[in-house]
PDB file of C-alpha atoms in Angstrom:
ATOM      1  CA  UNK A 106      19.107  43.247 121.634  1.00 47.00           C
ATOM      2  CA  UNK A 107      19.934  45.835 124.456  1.00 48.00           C
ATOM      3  CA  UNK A 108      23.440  46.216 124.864  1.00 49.00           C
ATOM      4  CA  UNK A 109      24.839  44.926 121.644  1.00 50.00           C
ATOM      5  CA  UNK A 110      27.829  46.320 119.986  1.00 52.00           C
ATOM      6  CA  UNK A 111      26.993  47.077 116.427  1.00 52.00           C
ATOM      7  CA  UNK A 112      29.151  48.451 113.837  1.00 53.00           C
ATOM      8  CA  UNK A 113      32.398  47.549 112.397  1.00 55.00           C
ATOM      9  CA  UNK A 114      35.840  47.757 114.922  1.00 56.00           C
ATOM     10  CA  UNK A 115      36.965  51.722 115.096  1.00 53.00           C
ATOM     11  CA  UNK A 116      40.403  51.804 112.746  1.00 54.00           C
ATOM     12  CA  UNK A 117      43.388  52.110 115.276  1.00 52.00           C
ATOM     13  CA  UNK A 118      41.695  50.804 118.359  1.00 48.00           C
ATOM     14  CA  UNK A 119      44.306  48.049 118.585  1.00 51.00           C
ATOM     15  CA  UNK A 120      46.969  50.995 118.528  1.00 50.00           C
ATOM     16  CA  UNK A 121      45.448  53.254 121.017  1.00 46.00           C
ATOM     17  CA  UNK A 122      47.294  53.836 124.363  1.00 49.00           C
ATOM     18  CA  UNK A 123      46.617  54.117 127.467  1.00 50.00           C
ATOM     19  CA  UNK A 124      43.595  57.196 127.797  1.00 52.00           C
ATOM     20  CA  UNK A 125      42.675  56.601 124.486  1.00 52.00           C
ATOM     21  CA  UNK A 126      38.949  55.447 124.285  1.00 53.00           C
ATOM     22  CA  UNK A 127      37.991  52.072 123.118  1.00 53.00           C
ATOM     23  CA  UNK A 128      36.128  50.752 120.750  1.00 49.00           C
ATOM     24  CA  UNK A 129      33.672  49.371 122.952  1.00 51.00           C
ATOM     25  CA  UNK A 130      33.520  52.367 124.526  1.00 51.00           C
ATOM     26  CA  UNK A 131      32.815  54.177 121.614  1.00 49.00           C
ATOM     27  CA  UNK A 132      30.033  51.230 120.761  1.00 50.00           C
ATOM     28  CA  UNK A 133      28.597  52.162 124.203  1.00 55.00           C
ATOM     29  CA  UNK A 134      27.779  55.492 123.524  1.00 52.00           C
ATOM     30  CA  UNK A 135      26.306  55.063 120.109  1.00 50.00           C
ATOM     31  CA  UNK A 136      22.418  54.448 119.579  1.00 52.00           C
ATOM     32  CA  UNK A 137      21.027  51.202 120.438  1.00 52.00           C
ATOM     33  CA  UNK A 138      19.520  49.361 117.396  1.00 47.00           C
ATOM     34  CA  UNK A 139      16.411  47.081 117.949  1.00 48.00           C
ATOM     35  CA  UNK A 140      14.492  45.569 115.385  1.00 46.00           C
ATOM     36  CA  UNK A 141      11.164  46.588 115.169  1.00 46.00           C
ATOM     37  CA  UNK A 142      11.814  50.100 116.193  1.00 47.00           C
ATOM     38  CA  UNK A 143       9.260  52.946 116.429  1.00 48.00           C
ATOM     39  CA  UNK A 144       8.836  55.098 113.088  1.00 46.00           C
ATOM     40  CA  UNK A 145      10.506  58.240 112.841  1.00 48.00           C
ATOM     41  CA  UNK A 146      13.950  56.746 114.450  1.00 48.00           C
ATOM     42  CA  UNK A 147      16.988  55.700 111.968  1.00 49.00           C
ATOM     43  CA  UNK A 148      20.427  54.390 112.476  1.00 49.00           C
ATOM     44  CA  UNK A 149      23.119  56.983 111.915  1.00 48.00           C
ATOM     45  CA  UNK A 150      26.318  55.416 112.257  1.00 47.00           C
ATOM     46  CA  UNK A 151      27.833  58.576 111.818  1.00 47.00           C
ATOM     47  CA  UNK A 152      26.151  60.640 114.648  1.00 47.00           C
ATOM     48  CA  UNK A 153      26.710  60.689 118.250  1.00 47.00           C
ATOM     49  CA  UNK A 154      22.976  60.919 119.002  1.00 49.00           C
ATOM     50  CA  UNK A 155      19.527  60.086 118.255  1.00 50.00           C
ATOM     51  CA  UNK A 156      16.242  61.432 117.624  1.00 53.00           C
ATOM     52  CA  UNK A 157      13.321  61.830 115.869  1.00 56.00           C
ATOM     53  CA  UNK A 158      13.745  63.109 112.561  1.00 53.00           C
ATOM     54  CA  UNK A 159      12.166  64.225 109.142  1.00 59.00           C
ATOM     55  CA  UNK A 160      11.341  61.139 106.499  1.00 59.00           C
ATOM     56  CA  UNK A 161      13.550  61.423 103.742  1.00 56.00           C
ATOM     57  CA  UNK A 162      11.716  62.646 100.706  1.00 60.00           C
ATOM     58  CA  UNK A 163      13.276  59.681  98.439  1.00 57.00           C
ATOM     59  CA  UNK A 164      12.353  56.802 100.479  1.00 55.00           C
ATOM     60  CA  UNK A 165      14.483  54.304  97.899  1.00 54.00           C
ATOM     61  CA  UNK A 166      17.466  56.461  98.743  1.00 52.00           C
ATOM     62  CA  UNK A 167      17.437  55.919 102.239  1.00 49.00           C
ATOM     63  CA  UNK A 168      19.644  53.258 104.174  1.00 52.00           C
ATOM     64  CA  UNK A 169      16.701  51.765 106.463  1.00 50.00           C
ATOM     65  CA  UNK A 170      13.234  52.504 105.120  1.00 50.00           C
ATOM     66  CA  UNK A 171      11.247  54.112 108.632  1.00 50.00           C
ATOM     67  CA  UNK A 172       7.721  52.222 109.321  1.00 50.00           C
ATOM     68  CA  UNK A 173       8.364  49.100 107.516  1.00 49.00           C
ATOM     69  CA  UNK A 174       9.417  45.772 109.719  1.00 49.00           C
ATOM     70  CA  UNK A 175      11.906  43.668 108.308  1.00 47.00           C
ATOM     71  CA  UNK A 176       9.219  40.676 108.662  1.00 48.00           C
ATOM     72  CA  UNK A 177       7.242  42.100 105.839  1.00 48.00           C
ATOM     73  CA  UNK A 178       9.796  40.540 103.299  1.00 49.00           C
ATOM     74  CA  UNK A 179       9.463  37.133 104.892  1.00 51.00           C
ATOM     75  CA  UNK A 180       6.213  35.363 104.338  1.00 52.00           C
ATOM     76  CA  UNK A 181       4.162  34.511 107.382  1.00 53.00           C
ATOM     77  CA  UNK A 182       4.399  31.028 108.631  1.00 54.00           C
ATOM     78  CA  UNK A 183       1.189  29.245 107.975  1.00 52.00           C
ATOM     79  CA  UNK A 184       0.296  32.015 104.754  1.00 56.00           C
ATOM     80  CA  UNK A 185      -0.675  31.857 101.426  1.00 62.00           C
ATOM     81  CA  UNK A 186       2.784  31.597 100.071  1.00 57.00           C
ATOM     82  CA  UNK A 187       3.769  28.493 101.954  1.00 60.00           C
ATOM     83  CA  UNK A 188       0.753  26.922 101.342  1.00 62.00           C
ATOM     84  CA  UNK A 189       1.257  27.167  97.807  1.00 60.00           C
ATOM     85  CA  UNK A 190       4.868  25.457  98.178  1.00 54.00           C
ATOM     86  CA  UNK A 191       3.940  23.039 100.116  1.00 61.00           C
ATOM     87  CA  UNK A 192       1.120  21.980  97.815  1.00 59.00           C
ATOM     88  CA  UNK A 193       3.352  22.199  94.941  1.00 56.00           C
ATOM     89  CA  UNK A 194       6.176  19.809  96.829  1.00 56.00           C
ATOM     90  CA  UNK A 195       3.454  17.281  97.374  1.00 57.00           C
ATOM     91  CA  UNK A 196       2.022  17.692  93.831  1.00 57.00           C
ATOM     92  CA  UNK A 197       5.368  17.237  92.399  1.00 59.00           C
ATOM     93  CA  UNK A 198       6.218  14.174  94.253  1.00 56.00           C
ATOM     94  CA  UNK A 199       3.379  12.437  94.680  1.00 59.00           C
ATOM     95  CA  UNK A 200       1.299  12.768  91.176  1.00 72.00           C
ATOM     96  CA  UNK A 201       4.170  13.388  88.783  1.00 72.00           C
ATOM     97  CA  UNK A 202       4.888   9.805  89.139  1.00 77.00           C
ATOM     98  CA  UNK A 203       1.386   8.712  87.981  1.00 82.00           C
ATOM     99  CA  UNK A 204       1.539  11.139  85.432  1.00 84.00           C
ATOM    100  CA  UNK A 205       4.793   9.593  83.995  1.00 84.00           C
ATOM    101  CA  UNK A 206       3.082   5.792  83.964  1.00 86.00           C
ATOM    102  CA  UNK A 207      -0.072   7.173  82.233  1.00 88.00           C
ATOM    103  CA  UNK A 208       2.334   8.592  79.335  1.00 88.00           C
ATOM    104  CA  UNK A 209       4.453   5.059  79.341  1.00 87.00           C
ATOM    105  CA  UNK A 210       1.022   3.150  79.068  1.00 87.00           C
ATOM    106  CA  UNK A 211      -0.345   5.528  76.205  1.00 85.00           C
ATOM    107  CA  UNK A 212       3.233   5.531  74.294  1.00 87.00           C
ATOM    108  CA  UNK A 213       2.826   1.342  74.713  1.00 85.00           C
ATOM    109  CA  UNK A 214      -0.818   1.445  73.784  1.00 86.00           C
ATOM    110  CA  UNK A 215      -0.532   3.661  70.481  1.00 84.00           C
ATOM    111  CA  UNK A 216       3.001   1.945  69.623  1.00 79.00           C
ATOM    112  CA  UNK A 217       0.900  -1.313  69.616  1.00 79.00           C
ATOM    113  CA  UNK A 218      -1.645   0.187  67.722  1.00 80.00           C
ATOM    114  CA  UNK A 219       1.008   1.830  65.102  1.00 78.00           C
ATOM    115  CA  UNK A 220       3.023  -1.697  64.667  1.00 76.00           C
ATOM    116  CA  UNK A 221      -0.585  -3.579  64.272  1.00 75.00           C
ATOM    117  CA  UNK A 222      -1.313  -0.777  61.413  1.00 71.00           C
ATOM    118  CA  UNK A 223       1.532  -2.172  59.690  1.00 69.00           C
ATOM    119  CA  UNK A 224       1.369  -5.414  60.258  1.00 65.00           C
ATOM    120  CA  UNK A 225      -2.272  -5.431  58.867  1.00 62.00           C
ATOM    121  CA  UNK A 226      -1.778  -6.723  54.813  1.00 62.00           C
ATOM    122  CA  UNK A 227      -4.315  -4.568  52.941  1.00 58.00           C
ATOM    123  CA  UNK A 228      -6.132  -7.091  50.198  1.00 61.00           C
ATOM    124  CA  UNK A 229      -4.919  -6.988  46.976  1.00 62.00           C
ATOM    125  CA  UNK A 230      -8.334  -5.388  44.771  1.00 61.00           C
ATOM    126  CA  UNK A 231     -10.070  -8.080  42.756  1.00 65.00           C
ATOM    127  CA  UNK A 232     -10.657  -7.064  39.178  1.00 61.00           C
ATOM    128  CA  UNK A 233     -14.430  -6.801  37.906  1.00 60.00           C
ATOM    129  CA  UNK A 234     -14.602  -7.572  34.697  1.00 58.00           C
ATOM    130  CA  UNK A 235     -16.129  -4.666  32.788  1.00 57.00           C
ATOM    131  CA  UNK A 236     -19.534  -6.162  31.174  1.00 53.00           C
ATOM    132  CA  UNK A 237     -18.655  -3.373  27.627  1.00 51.00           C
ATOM    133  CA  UNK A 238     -14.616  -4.654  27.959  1.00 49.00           C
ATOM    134  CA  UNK A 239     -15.390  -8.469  26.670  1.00 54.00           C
ATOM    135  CA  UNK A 240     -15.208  -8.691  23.005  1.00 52.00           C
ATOM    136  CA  UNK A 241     -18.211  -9.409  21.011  1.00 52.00           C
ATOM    137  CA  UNK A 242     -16.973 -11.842  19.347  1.00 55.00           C
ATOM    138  CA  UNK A 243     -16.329 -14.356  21.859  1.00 53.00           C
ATOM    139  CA  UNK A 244     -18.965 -16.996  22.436  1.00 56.00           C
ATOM    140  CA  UNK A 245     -20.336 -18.051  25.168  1.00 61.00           C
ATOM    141  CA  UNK A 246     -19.649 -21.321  26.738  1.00 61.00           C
ATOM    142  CA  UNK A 247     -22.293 -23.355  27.021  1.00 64.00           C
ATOM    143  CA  UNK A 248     -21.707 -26.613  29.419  1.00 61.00           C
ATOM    144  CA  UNK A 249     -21.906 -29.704  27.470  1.00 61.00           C
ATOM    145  CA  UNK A 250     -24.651 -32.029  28.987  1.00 61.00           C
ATOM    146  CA  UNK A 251     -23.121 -35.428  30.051  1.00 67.00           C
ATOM    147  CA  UNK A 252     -25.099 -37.906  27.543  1.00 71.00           C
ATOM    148  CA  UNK A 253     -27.667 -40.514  29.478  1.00 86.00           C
ATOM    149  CA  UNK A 254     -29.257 -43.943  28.534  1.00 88.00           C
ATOM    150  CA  UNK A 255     -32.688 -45.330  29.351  1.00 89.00           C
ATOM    151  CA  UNK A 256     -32.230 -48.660  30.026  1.00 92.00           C
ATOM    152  CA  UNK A 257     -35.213 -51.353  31.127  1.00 92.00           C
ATOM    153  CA  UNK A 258     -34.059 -53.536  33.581  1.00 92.00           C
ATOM    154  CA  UNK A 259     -36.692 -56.224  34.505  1.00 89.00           C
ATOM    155  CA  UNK A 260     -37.094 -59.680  35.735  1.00 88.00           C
ATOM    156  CA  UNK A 261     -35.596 -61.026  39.230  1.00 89.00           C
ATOM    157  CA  UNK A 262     -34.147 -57.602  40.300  1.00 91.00           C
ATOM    158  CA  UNK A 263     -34.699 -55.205  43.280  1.00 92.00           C
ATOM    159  CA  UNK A 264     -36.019 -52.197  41.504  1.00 92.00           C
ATOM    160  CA  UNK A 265     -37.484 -53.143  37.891  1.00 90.00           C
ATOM    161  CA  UNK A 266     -37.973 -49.988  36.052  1.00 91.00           C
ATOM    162  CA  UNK A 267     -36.327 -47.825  33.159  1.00 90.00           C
ATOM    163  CA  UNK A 268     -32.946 -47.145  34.933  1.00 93.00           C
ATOM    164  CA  UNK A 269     -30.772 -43.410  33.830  1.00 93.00           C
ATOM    165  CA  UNK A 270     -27.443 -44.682  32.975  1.00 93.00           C
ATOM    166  CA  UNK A 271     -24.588 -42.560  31.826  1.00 93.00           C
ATOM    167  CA  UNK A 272     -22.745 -42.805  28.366  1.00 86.00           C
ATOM    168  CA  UNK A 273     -20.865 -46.582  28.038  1.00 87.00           C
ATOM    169  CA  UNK A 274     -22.767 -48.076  30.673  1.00 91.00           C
ATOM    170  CA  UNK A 275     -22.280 -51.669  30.779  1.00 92.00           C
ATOM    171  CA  UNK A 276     -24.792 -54.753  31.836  1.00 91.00           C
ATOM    172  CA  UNK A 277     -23.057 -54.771  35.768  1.00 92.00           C
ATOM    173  CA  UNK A 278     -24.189 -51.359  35.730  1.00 94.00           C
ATOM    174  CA  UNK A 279     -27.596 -51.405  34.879  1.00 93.00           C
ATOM    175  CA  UNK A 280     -27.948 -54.347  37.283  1.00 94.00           C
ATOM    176  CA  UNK A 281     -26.311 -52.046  39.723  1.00 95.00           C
ATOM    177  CA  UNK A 282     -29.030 -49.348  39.366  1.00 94.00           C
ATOM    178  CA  UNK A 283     -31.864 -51.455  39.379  1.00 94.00           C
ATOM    179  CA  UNK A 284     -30.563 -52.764  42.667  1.00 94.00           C
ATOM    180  CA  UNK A 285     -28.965 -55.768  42.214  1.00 93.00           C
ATOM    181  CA  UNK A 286     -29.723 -58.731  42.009  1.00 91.00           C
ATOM    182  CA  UNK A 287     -32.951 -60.575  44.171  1.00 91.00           C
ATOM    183  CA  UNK A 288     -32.223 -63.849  46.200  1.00 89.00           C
ATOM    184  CA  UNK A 289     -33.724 -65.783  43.251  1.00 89.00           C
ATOM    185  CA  UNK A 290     -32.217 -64.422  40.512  1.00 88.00           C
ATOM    186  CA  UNK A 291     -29.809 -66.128  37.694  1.00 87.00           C
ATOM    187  CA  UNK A 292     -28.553 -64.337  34.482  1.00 83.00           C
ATOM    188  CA  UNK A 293     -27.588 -67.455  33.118  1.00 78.00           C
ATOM    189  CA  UNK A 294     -24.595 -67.241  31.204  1.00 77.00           C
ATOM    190  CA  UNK A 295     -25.247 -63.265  30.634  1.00 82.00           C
ATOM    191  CA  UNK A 296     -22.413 -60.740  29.846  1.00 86.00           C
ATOM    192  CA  UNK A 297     -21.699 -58.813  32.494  1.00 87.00           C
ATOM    193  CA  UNK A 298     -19.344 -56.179  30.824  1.00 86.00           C
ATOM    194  CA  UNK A 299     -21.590 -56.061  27.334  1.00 86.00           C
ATOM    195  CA  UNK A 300     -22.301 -52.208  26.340  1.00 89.00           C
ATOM    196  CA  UNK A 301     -26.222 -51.176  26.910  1.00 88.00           C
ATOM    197  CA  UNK A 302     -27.641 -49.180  24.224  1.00 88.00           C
ATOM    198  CA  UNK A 303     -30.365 -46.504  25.150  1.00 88.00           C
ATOM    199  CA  UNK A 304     -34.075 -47.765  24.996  1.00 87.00           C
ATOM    200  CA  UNK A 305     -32.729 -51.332  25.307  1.00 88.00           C
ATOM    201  CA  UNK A 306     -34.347 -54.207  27.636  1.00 88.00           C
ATOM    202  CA  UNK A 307     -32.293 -55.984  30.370  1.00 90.00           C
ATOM    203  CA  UNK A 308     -34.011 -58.824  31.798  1.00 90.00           C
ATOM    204  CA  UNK A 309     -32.721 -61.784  34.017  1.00 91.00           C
ATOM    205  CA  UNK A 310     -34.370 -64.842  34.360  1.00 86.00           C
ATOM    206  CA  UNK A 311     -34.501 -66.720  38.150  1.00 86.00           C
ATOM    207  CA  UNK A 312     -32.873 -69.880  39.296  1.00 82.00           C
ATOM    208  CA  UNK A 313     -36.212 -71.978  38.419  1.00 78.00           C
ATOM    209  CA  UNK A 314     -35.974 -70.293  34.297  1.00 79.00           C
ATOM    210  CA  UNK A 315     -32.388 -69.324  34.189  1.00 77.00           C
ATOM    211  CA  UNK A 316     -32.228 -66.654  31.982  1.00 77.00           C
ATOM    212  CA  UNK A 317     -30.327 -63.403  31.188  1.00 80.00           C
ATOM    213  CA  UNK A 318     -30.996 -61.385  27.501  1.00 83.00           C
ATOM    214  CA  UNK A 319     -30.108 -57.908  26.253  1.00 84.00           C
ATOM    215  CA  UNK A 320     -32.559 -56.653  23.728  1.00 82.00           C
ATOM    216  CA  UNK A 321     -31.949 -53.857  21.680  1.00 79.00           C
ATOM    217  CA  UNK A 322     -34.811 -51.434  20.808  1.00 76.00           C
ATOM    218  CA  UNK A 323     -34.916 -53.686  17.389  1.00 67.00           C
ATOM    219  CA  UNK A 324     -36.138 -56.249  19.170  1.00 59.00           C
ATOM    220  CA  UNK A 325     -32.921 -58.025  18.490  1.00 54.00           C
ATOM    221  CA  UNK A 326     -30.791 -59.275  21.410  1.00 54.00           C
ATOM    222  CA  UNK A 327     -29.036 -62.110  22.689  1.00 55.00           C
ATOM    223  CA  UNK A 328     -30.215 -64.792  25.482  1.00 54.00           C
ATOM    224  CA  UNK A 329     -27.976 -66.761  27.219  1.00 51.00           C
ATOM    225  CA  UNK A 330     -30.347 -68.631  29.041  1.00 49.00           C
ATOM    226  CA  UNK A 331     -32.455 -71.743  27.851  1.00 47.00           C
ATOM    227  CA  UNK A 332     -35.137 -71.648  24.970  1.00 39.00           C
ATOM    228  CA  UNK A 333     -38.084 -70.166  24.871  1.00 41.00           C
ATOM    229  CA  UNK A 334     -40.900 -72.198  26.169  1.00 39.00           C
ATOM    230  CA  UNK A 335     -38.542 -74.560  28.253  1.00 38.00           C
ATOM    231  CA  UNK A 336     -41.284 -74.241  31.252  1.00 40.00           C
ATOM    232  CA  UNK A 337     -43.758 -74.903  28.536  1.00 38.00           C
ATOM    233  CA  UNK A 338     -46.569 -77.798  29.483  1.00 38.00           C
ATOM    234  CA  UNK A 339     -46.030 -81.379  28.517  1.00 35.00           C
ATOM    235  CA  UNK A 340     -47.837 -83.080  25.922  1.00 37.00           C
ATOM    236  CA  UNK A 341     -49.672 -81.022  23.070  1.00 41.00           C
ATOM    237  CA  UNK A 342     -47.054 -77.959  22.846  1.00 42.00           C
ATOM    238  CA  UNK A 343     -45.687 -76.836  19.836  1.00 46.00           C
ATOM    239  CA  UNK A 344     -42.060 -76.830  20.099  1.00 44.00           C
ATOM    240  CA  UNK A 345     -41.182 -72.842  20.702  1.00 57.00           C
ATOM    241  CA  UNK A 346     -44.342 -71.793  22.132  1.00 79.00           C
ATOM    242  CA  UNK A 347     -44.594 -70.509  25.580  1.00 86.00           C
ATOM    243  CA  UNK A 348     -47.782 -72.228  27.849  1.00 89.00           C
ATOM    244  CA  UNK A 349     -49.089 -69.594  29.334  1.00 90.00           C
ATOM    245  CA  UNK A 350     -50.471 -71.529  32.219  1.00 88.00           C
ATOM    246  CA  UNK A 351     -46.839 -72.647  33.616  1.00 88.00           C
ATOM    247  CA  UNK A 352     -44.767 -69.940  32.246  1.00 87.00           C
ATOM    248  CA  UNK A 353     -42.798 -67.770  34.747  1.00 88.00           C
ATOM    249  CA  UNK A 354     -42.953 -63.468  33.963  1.00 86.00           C
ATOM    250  CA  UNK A 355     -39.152 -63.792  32.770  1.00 84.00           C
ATOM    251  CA  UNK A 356     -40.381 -66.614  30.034  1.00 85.00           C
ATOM    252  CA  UNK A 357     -43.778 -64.327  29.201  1.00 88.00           C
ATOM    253  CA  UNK A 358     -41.720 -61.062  28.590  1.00 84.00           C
ATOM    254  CA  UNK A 359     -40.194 -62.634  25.619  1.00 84.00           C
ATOM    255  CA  UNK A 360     -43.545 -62.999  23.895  1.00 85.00           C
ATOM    256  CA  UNK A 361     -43.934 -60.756  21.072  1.00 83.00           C
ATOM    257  CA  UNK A 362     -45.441 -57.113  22.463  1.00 81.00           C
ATOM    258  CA  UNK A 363     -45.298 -58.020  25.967  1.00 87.00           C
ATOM    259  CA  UNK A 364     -43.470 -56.499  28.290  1.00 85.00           C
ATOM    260  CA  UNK A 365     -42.749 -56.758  32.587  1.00 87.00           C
ATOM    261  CA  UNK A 366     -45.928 -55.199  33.068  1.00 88.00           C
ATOM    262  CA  UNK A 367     -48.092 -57.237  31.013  1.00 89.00           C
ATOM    263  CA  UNK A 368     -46.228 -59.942  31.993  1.00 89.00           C
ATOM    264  CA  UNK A 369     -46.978 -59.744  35.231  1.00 90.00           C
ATOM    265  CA  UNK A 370     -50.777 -59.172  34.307  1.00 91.00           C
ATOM    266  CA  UNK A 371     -50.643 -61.979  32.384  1.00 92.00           C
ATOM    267  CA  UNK A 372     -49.548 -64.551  35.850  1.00 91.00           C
ATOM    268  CA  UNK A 373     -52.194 -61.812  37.751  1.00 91.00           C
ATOM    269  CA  UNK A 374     -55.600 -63.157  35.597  1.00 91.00           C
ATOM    270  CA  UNK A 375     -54.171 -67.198  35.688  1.00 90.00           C
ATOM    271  CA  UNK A 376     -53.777 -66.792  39.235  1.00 89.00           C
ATOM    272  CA  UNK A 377     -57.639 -65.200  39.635  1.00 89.00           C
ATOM    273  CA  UNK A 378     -59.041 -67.483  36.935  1.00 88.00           C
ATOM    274  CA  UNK A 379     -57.341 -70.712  37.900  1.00 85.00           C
ATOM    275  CA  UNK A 380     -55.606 -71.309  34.090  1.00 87.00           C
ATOM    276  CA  UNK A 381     -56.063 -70.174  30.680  1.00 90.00           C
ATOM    277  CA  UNK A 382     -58.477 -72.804  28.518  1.00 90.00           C
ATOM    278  CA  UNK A 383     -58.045 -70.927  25.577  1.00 90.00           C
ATOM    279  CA  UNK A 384     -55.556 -68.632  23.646  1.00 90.00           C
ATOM    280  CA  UNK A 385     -57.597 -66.307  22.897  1.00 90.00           C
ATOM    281  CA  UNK A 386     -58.325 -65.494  26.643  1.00 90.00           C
ATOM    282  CA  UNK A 387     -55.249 -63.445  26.673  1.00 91.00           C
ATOM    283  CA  UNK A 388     -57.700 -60.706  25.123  1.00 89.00           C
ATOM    284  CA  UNK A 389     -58.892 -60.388  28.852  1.00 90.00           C
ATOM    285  CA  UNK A 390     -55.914 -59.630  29.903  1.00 90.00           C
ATOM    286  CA  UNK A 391     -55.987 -55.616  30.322  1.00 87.00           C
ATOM    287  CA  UNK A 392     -53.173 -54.268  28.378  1.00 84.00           C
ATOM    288  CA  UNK A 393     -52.846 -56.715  25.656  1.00 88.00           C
ATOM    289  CA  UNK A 394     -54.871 -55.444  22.426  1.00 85.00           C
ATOM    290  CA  UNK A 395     -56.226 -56.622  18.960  1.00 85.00           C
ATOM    291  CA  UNK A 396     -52.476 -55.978  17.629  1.00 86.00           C
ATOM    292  CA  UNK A 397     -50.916 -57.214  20.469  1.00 85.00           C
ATOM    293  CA  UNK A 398     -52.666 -60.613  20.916  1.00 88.00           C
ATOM    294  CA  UNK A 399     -52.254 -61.088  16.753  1.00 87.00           C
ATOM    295  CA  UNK A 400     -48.779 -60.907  17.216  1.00 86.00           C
ATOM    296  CA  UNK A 401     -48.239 -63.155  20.345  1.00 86.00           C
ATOM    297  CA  UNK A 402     -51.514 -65.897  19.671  1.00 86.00           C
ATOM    298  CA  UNK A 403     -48.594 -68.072  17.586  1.00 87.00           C
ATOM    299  CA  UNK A 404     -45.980 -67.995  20.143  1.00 86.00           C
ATOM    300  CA  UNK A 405     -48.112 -69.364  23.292  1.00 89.00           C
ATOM    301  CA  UNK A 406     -50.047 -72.167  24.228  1.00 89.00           C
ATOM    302  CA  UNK A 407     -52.481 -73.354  26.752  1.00 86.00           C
ATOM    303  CA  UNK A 408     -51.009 -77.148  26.996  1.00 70.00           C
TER     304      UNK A 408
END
């Protein structure tokens, strides 16, 4: 910086005449002013020389401070200061993006959450009924049981046996529940819509002793198939008597106190014995009794 004119122009320089000094000469003549000058050397602008001189006492009062470089304002390149900037520029351009898409996805996530809160129908309370709030009074309902018949279905059907038939069950049905009918079988002329009765006897005949009769627990009933006794034997039987030697189960179930199961006993000893010879062989049947065999020993025959 040697050499440089420092200062503001001289008023009336550009008037001066000829022998008049200059303002560069005046500039010339003044103290050089370097940067980074020794301590103890100021600028006096006002002087026309230089030297060392005292430090002011009030150092904020002086024009130049003395012994402190300009550069100490200025942060160093490379220092702490720039460092710090530079980390903050990056920071703030780099990260504060991320930052603003992690808000946008949480603001998304908990609007979802807030709308689904909403959305979300709490269930109306159901009301317990209070066991002390129902009057005294009131009785309780009892179910009413649905009425049933026993009816005995026997003779040329699937299933003989006592059948559970509801209330107003008809013949069809008690056929129904035995079964049906076997390959054999024919109810004669039986009514197939008549009313059963409970404890009453349904039997149906087959197609060699056609026969179909509803019996009430009486004892009374109607057959629609032929008489009694029709497969009784030729020659010495009393008309209506049943020979117990040719009579089918359907014809020996009509005998007085026998039923499908004796019946069926009855066709079990004639088949192991050959035939009955007597009447009063029916005694060896198992099931038929003193009472029993009194009451049937008119009805049957041994042909």
């Amino acid at each position: 910086m040697a050499g440089q004119r420092i200062g503001p122009p001289i008023p009336g320089a550009e008037e001066a005449g000829e022998g008049q000094p200059q303002a560069h000469d005046l500039a010339d003549e003044l103290p050089q002013l370097t940067v980074g000058r020794d301590a103890g050397w100021r600028d006096d602008w006002g002087g026309t020389s230089g030297g060392p001189v005292e430090p002011d006492p009030d150092p904020d009062r002086a024009v130049g401070r003395t012994g402190e470089p300009y550069e100490e304002f200025a942060p160093a390149p490379g220092g702490r200061w720039s460092t710090m900037v530079t980390r903050l520029g990056s920071f703030g351009r780099a990260h504060f993006g991320v930052i603003a898409v992690v808000c946008v996805v949480f603001m998304v996530l908990a609007g979802g959450q807030l709308l689904k809160a909403r959305s979300t129908r709490v269930p109306a309370a159901t009301a317990v009924p209070v066991a002390g709030s129902m009057s005294p009074s009131s009785p309780s309902v009892t179910p009413t049981p649905t009425p049933q018949l026993r009816v005995h279905v026997t003779g040329a059907v699937q299933n003989p046996a006592v059948q559970s038939l509801p209330a107003q069950a008809r013949v069809a049905d008690a056929i129904a529940a035995a079964g049906g009918l076997r390959g054999d079988a024919d109810a004669g002329e039986l009514n197939m819509a008549a009313p059963v009765c409970d404890g009453c006897q349904l039997i149906i005949g087959t197609k060699g002793s056609p026969r179909g009769e509803l019996k009430n627990p009486d004892g009374a009933g109607t057959d629609s198939g032929p008489a009694a006794g029709a497969g009784g034997g030729a020659g010495g039987s009393r008309p209506g008597t049943v020979n117990i030697n040719t009579a089918n189960a359907a014809a020996l179930d009509q005998l007085p106190g026998v039923g499908p199961v004796t019946a069926e006993k009855i066709i079990a000893w004639r088949t192991q014995h050959g035939k009955f010879t007597r009447v009063d062989q029916l005694r060896e049947v198992d099931g038929i009794g003193a009472k029993s065999y009194e009451r049937m020993k008119d009805s049957v025959t041994v042909g």
